[in-house]
GROMACS .gro file of C-alpha atoms in nm:
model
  202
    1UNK     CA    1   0.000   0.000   0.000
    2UNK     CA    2   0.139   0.334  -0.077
    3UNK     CA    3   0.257   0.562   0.206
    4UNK     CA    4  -0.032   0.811   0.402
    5UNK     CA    5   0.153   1.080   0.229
    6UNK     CA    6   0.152   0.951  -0.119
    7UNK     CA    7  -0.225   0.875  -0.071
    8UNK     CA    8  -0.299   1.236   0.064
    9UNK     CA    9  -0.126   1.401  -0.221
   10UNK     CA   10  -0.300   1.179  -0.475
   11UNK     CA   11  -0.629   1.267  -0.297
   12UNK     CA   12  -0.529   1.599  -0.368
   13UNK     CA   13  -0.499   1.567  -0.716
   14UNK     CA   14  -0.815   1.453  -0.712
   15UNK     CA   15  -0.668   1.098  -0.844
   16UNK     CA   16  -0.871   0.808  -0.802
   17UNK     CA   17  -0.697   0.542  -0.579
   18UNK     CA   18  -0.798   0.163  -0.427
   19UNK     CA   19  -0.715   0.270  -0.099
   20UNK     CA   20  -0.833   0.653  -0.058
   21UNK     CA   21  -0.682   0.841   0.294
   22UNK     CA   22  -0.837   0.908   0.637
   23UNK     CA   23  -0.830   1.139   0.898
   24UNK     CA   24  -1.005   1.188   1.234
   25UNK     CA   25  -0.996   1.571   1.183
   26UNK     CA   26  -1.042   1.742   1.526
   27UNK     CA   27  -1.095   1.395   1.676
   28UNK     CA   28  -1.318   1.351   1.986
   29UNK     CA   29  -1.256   1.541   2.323
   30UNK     CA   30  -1.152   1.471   2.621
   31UNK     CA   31  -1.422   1.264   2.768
   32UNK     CA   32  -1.548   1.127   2.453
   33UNK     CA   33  -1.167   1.020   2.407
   34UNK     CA   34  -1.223   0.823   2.790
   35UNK     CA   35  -1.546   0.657   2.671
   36UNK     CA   36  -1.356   0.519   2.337
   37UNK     CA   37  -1.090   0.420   2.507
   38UNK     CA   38  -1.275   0.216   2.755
   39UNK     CA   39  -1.556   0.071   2.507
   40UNK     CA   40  -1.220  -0.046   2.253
   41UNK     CA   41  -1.017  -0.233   2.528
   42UNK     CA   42  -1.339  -0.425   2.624
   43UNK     CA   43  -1.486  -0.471   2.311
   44UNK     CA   44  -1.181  -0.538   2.087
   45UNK     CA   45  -0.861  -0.549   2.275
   46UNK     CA   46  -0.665  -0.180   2.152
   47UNK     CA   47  -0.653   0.127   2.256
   48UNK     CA   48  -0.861   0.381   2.084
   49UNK     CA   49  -0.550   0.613   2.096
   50UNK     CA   50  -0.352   0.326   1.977
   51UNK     CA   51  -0.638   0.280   1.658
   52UNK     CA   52  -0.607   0.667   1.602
   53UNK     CA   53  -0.195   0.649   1.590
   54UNK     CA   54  -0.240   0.370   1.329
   55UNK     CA   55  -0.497   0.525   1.125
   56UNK     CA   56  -0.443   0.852   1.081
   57UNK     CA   57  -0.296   1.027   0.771
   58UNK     CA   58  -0.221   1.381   0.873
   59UNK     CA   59  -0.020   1.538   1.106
   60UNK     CA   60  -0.197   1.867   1.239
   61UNK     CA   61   0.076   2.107   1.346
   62UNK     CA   62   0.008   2.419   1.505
   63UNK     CA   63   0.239   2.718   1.673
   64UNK     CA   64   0.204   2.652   2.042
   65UNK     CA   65   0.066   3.016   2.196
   66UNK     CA   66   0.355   3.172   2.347
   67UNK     CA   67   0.191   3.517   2.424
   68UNK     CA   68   0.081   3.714   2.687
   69UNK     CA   69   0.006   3.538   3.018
   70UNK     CA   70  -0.359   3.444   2.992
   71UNK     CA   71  -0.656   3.409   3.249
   72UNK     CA   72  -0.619   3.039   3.420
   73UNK     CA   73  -0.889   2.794   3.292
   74UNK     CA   74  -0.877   3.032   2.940
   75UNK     CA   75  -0.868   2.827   2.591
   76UNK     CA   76  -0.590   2.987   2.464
   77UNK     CA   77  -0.747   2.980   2.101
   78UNK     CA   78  -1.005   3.199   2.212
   79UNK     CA   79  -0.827   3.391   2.499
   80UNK     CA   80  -0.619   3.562   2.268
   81UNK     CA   81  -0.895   3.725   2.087
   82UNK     CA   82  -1.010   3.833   2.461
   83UNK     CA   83  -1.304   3.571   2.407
   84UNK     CA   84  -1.401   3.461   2.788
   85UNK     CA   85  -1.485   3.102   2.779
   86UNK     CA   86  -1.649   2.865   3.037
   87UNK     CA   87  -1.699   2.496   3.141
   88UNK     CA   88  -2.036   2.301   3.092
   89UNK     CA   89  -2.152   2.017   3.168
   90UNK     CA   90  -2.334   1.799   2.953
   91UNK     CA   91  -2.428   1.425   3.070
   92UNK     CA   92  -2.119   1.316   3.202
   93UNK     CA   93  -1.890   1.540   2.991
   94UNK     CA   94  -1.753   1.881   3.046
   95UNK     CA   95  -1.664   2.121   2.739
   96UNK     CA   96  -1.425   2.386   2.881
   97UNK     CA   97  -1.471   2.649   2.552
   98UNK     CA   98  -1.818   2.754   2.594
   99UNK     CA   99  -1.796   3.124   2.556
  100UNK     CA  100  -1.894   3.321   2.809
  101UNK     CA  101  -1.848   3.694   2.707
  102UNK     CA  102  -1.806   3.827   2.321
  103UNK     CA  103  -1.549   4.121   2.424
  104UNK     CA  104  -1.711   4.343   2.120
  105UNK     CA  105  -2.078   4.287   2.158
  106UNK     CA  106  -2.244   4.612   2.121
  107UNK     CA  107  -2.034   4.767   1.899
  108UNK     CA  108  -2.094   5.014   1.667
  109UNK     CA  109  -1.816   5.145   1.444
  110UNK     CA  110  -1.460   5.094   1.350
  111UNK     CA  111  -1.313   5.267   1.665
  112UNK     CA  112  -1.453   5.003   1.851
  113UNK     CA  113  -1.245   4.757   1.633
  114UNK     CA  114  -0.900   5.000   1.627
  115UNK     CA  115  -0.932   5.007   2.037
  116UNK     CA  116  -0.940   4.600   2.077
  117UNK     CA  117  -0.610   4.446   2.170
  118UNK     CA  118  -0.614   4.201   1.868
  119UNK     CA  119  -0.359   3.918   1.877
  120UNK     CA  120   0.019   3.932   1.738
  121UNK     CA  121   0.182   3.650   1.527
  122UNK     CA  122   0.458   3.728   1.755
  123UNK     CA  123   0.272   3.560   2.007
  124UNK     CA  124   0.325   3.174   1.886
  125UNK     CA  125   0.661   2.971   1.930
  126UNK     CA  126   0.710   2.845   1.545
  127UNK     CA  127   0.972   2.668   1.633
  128UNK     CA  128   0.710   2.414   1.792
  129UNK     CA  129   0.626   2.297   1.469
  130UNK     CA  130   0.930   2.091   1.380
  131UNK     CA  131   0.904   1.981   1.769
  132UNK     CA  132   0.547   1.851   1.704
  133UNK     CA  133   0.567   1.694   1.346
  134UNK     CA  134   0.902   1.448   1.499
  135UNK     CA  135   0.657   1.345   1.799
  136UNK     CA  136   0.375   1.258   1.574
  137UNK     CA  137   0.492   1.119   1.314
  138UNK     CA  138   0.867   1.030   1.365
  139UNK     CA  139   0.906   0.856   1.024
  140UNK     CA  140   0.785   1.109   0.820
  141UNK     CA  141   0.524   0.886   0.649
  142UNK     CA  142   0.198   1.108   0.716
  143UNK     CA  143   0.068   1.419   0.499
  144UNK     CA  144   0.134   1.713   0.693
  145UNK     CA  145  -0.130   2.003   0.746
  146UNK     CA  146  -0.056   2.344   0.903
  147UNK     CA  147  -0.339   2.535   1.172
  148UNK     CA  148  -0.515   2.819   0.978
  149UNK     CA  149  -0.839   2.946   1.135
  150UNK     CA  150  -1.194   3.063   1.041
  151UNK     CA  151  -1.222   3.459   1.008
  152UNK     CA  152  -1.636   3.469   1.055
  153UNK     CA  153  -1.647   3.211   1.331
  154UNK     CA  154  -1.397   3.459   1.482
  155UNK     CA  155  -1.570   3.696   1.431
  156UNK     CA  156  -1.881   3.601   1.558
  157UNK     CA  157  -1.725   3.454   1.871
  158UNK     CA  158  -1.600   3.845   1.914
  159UNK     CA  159  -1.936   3.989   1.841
  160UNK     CA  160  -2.149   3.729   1.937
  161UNK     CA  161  -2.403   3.521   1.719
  162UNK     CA  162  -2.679   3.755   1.748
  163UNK     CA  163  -2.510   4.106   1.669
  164UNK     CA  164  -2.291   3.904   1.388
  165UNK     CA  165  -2.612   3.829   1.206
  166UNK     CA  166  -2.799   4.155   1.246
  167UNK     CA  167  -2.425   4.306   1.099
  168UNK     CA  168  -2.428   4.136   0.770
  169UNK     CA  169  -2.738   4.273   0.660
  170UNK     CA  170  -2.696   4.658   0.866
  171UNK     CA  171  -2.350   4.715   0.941
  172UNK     CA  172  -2.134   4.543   0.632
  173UNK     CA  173  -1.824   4.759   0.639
  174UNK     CA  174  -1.819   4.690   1.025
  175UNK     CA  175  -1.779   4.285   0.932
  176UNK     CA  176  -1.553   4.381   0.642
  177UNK     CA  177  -1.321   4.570   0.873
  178UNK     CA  178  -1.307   4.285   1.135
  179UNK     CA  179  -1.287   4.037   0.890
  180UNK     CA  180  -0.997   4.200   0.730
  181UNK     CA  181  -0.816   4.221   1.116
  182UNK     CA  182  -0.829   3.868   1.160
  183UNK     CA  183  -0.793   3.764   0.813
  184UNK     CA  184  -0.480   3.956   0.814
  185UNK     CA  185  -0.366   3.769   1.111
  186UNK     CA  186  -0.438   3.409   1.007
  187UNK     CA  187  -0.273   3.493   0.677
  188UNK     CA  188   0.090   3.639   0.865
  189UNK     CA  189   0.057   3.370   1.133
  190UNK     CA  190   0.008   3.083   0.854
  191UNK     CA  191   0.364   3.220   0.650
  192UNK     CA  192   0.521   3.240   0.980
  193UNK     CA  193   0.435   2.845   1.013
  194UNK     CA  194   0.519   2.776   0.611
  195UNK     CA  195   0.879   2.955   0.680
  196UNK     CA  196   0.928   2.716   0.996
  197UNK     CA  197   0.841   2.384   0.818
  198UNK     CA  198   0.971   2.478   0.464
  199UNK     CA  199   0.929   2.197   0.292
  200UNK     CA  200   0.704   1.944   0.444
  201UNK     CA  201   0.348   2.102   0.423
  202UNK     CA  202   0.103   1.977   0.186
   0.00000   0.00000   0.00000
């Protein structure tokens, strides 16, 4: 069988192929993860993070945050954009990035946007990346894919659902000014990460 990687980039070429690749994207959480776990050893004997290991096809690298000092119990991937999170419950699992407070609900015009302490790409240790690609996947057989991030769901998580909504119809150069701020950050953050694995991304 040909190699994760070959597979991936034929995929990508949109290349027909008898055995196609596979990936457990953002894979299950925490207690989910528990659940599997237990349910696999019983039921057939492995690990569900040994099945994962064996399975997957692409490595997921991103930066580790390596910014400001951020509010204990914070999800860093929403701390930084001064999103306050909390933890639910829900049955017998807990889901720590629930948000809590939009820091921009309520605005109104750009100067709202200019005053918010937006995140820096100097924030993020690049450097990681090498780090993380030899721990998951040592032998360099696996497709590798780089973090980038999702401007509106940013941007709704800043403004919250309600006000994002009500600004695409009454306020569109207010969501094309904060979509160009984090837009512009996801797009400097993601060369940072392409100049720190050069080479290896597909």
């Amino acid at each position: 069988m040909p190699s994760a990687h070959a597979r991936v980039r034929k995929a990508l070429r949109f290349e027909a192929q008898e055995y196609p690749p596979f990936t457990w994207g953002f894979g299950p959480n925490a207690f989910c993860r528990a659940e599997l776990n237990g349910r696999f050893r019983v039921e057939h004997g492995i690990h569900f993070d040994a099945l994962q290991r064996l399975t997957e096809d692409v490595v997921w690298l991103n930066a580790d945050y390596a910014g400001p000092t951020l509010a204990e119990g914070q999800v860093p991937y929403m701390a930084m954009w001064g999103i306050e999170t909390c933890s639910v419950k829900s049955g017998g699992a807990v889901y720590d990035d629930e948000i809590a407070r939009s820091p921009l609900r309520g605005i109104e015009e750009w100067a709202d946007l200019e005053a918010h302490r937006w995140p820096e790409v100097d924030w993020f240790d690049y450097a990681s990346l090498k780090r993380q690609r030899a721990e998951a996947d040592p032998e360099g057989q696996r497709a590798v894919r780089l973090s980038a991030g999702n401007p509106f769901e940013v941007y709704c998580w800043l403004v919250g659902m309600e006000d994002a909504m009500v600004h695409l119809i009454d306020d569109t150069e207010l969501v094309d000014a904060g979509m160009r701020r984090i837009t512009d950050f996801f797009k400097a953050r993601l060369s940072r990460e392409v100049a720190a694995v050069s080479g290896v991304v597909d």
